[in-house]
C-alpha positions as MATLAB code, in Angstrom:
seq = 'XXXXXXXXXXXXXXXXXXXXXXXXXXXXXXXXXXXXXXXXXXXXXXXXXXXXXXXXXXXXXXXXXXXXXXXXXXXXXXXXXXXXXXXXXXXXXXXXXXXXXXXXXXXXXXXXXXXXXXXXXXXXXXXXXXXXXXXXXXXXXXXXXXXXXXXXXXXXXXXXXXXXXXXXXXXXXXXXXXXXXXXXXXXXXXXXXXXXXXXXXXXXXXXXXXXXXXXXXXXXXXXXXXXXXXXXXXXXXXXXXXXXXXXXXXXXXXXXXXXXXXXXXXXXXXXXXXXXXXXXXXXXXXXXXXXXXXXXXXXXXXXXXXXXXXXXXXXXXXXXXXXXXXXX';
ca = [
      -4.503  -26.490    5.775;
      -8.152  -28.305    6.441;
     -10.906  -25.922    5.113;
     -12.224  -25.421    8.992;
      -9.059  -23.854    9.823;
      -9.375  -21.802    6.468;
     -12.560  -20.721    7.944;
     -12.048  -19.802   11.498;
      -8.896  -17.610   10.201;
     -10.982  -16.093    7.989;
     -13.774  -15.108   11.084;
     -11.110  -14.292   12.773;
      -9.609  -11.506   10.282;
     -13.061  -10.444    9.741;
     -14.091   -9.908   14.027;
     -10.886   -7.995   13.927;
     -12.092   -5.901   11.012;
     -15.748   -5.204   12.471;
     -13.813   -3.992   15.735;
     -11.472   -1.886   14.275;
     -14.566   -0.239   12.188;
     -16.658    0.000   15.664;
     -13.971    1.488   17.565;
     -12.921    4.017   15.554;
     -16.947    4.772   13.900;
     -15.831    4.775   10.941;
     -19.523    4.596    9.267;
     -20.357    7.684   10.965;
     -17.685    9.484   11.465;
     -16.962   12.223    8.950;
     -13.819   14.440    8.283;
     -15.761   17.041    5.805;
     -18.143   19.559    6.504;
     -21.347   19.204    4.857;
     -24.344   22.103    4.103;
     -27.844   21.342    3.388;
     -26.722   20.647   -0.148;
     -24.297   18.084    0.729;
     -26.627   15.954    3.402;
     -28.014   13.981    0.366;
     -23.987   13.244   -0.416;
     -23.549   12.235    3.099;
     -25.723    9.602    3.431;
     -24.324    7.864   -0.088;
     -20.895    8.220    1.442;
     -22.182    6.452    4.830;
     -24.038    4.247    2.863;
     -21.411    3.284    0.537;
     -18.909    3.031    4.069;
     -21.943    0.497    5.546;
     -21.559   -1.656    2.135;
     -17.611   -1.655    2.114;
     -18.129   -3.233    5.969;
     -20.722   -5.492    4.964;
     -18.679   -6.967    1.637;
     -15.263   -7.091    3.545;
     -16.668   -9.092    6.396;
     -18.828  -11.437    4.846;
     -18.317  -15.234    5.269;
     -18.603  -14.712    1.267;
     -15.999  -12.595    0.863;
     -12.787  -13.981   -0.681;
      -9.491  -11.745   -0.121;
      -7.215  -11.162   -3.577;
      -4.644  -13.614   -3.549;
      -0.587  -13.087   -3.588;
       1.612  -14.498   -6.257;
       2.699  -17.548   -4.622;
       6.213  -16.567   -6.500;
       6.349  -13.294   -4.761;
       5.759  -14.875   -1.265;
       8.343  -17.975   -2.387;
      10.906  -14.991   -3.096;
       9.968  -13.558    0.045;
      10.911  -16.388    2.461;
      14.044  -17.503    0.237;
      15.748  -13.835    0.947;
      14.959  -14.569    4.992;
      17.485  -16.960    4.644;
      20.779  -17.364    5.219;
      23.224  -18.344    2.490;
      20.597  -18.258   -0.187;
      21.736  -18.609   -3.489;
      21.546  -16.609   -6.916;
      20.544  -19.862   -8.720;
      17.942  -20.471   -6.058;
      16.789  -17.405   -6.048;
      16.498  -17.223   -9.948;
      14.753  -20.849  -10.134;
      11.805  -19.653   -8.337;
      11.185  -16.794  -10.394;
      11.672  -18.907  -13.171;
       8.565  -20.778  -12.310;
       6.475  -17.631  -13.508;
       7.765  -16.562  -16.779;
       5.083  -13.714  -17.018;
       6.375  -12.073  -13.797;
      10.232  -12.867  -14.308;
       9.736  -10.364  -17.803;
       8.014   -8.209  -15.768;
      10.891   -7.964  -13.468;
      13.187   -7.951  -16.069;
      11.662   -4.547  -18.017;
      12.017   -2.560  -13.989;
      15.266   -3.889  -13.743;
      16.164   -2.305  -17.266;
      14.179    0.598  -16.312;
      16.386    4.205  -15.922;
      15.902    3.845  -12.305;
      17.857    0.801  -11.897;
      20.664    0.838  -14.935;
      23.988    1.029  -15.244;
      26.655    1.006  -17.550;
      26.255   -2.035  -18.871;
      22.989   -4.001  -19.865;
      21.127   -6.335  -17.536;
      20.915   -9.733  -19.671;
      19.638  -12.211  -17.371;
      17.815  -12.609  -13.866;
      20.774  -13.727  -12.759;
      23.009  -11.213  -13.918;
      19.932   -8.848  -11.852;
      20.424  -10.999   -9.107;
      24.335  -10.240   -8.917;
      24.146   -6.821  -10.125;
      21.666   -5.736   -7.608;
      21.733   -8.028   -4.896;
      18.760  -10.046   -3.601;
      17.305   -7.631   -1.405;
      16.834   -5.191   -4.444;
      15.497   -7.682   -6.790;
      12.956   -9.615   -3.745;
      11.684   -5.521   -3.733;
      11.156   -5.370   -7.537;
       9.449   -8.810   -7.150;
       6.885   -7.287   -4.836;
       6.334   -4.335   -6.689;
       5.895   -5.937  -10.236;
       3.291   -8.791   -8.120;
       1.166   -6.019   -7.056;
       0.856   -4.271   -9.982;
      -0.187   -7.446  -12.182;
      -2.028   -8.946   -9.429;
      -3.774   -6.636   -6.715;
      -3.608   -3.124   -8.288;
      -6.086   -3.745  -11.293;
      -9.921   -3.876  -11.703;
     -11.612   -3.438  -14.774;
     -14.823   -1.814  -13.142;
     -12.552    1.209  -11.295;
      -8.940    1.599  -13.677;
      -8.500    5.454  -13.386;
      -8.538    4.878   -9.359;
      -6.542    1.763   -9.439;
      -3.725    3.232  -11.150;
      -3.557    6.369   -9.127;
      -3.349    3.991   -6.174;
      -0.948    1.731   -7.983;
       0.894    5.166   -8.805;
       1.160    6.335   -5.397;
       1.726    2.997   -3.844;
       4.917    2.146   -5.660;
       5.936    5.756   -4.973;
       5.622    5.521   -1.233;
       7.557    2.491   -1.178;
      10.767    3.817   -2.872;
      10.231    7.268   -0.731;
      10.254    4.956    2.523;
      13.390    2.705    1.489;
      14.913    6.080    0.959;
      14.037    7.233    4.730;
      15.046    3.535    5.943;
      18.156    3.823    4.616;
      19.455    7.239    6.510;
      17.765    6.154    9.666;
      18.560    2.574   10.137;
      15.119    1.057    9.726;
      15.082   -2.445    8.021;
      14.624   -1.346    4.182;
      12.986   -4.116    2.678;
      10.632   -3.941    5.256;
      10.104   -0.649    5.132;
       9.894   -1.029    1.024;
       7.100   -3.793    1.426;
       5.481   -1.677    4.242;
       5.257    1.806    1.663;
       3.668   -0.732   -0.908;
       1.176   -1.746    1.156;
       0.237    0.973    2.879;
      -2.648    1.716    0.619;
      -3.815   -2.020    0.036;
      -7.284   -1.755    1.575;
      -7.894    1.185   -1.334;
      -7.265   -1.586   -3.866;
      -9.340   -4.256   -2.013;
     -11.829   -2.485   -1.482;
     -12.191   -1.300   -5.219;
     -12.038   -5.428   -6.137;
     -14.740   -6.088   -3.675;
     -17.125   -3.225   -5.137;
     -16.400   -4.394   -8.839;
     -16.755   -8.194   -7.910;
     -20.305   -7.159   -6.144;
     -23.222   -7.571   -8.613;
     -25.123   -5.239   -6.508;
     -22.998   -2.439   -7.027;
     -23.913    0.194   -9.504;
     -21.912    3.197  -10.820;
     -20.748    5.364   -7.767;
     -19.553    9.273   -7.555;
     -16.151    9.061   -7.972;
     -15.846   11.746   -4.824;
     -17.783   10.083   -2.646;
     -16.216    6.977   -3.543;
     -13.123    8.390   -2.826;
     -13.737    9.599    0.349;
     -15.431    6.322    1.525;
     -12.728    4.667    0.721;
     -10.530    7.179    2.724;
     -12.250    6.778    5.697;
     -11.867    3.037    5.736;
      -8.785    2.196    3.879;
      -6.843    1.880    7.390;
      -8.773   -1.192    8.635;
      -9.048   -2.596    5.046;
      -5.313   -2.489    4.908;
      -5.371   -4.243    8.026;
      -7.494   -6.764    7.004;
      -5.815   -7.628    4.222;
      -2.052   -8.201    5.239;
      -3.715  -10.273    8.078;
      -5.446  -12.277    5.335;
      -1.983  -12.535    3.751;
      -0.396  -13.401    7.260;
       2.226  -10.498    6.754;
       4.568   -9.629    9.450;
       2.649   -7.896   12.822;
       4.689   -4.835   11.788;
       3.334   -4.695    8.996;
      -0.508   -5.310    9.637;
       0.588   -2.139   12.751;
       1.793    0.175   10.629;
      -0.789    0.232    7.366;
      -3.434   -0.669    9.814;
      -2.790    2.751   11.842;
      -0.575    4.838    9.488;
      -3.228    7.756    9.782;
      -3.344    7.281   13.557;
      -1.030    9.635   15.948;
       0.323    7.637   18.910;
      -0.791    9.134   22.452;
       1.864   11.440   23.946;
       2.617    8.017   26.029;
       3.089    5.689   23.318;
       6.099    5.192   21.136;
       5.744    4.889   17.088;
       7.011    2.019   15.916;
       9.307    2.638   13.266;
       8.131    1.363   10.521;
       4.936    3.203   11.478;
       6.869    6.512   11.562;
       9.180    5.421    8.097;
       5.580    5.205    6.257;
       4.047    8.054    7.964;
       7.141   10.239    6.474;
       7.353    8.575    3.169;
       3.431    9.595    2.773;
       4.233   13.322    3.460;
       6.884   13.287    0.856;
       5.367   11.493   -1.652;
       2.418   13.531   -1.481;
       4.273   16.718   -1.600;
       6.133   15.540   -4.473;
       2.600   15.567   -5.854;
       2.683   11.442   -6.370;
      -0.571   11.538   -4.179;
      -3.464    9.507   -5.045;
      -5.045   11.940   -6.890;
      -3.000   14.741   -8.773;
      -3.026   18.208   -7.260;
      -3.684   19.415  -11.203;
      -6.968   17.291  -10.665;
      -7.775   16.836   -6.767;
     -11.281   18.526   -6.424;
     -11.211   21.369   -3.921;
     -13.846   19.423   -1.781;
     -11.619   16.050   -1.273;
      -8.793   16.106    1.120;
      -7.648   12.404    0.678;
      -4.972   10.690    1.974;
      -3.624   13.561    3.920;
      -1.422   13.103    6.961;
      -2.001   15.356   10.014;
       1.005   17.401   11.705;
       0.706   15.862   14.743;
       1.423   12.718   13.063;
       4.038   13.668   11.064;
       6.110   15.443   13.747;
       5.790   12.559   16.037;
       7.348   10.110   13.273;
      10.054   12.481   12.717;
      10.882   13.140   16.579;
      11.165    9.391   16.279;
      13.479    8.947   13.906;
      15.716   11.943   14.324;
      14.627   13.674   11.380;
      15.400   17.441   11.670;
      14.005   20.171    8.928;
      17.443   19.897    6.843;
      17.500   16.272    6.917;
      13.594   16.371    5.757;
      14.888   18.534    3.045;
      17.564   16.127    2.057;
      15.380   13.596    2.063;
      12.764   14.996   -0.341;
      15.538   16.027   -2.876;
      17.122   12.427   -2.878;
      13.308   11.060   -3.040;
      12.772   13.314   -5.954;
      15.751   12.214   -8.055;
      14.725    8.746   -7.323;
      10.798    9.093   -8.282;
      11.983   10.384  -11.655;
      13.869    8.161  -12.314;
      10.889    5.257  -12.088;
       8.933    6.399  -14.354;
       6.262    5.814  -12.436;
       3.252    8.147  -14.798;
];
């Protein structure tokens, strides 16, 4: 692609971003109540939101990058009468990620009776849908979900992210939504967390921030980072839609797409499985992050046919399958 092109996508993801910010105020907006203590606190948090806008945006600013192995994996499942072999020389081409893959698929949450000795003997075992999620999971974690300037928030996102994804394969699966989509969708959700955190520890103008404020800048914005970011990475519409508005409630009009609705469950569940982004052990009283609203979360399940047993059902089955992971 000729570096001009390369350019005007990249103003174009980043005009998209600025009106996404504008239209929903996200610098000024503010979803906690503040005393006279707290005004000095407000301003760093709308401060730090300003910056986060300012970084993202910039003709400067230079996404995190994919595996190329992850997206080659990707587009090889898409099609038809793909091949084990295939499938197994591209992730040979990254030996580092193909061991990766290897430990998960080794891991209690994917054994059986008899020991996994090859990626092609993964490949069979599991199928290529499986494995292409594992793939995307082990990708993020070595590639986007690590910063050495923020590592106690990365991994809680990391944490949560991989969490959501399994919870919303689980949904997909008992209510007919496309489950790798769904998986990649869950993994995602929470991107613009991540990116954002890169962009703040690749800024030499950054200093040392309060982790709470931090946190809740980051909350208020991590919907159009998200956003920003799978359009960077030219993910699927329905994708970009769903982390780019998983907060957002549909009008009483509109209809929630369902991979929308999938994540907006999965989120609930994970989170009251207590594989939220921060611990409920730890979450300070004053920080309410990452929290879906009931509007939200009754409109997803309306659209999906999800009654209070099935809910139920779900969470158990969710919780069986978190544990096994082995996600802390």
């Amino acid at each position: 692609m000729a570096k001009k092109d390369q350019m005007s996508e990249r103003d174009a993801c980043a005009n998209d971003f600025i009106a996404r910010v504008q239209a929903r105020n996200v610098v000024n907006k503010t979803e906690w109540s503040v005393g006279d203590e707290d005004a000095a606190a407000l301003t760093l948090d709308k401060d730090l939101r300003r910056k986060l806008v300012r970084l993202l945006s910039s003709p400067k600013y230079k996404p995190p990058v994919l595996p190329k192995v992850a997206m080659e994996v990707h587009s090889l499942t898409q099609e038809h009468n793909v091949t084990v072999q295939a499938l197994g020389r591209v992730l040979g081409m990254d030996p580092v990620l193909a061991g990766r893959v290897m430990k998960v698929v080794q891991s209690p949450l994917y054994a059986g009776r008899s020991k996994v000795t090859s990626l092609n003997h993964a490949l069979t075992r599991l199928g290529l849908d499986e494995v292409r999620n594992i793939v995307w999971q082990v990708s993020m974690d070595m590639k986007i979900f690590r910063s050495p300037h923020y590592e106690g928030m990365m991994e809680a996102v990391r944490r949560h992210s991989i969490a959501c994804a399994h919870v919303a394969g689980v949904i997909a699966k008992h209510v007919r939504v496309v489950q790798d989509m769904a998986f990649l969708t869950g993994l995602m959700h929470d991107v613009g967390i991540a990116g954002s955190l890169i962009a703040l520890g690749n800024d030499k103008e950054s200093k040392k921030l309060d982790r709470d404020i931090l946190w809740r800048a980051l909350d208020a914005i991590h919907e159009d980072t998200s956003a920003l970011l799978t359009a960077h990475w030219k993910l699927p519409d329905s994708i970009r839609q769903a982390v780019g508005n998983h907060h957002t409630t549909p009008s009483k009009q509109g209809e929630m797409p369902p991979l929308l609705a999938v994540v907006a469950v999965a989120e609930l569940l994970t989170n009251n499985l207590d594989y939220g982004m921060i611990k409920k052990a730890v979450m300070p009283p004053t920080v309410r992050l990452d929290v879906m609203s009931k509007s939200l979360v009754e409109k997803a399940c309306e659209s999906l046919g999800i009654d209070g047993p099935m809910l139920r059902a779900l969470r158990e089955e969710s919780k069986e399958l978190l544990a096994k992971a082995e996600l802390d």
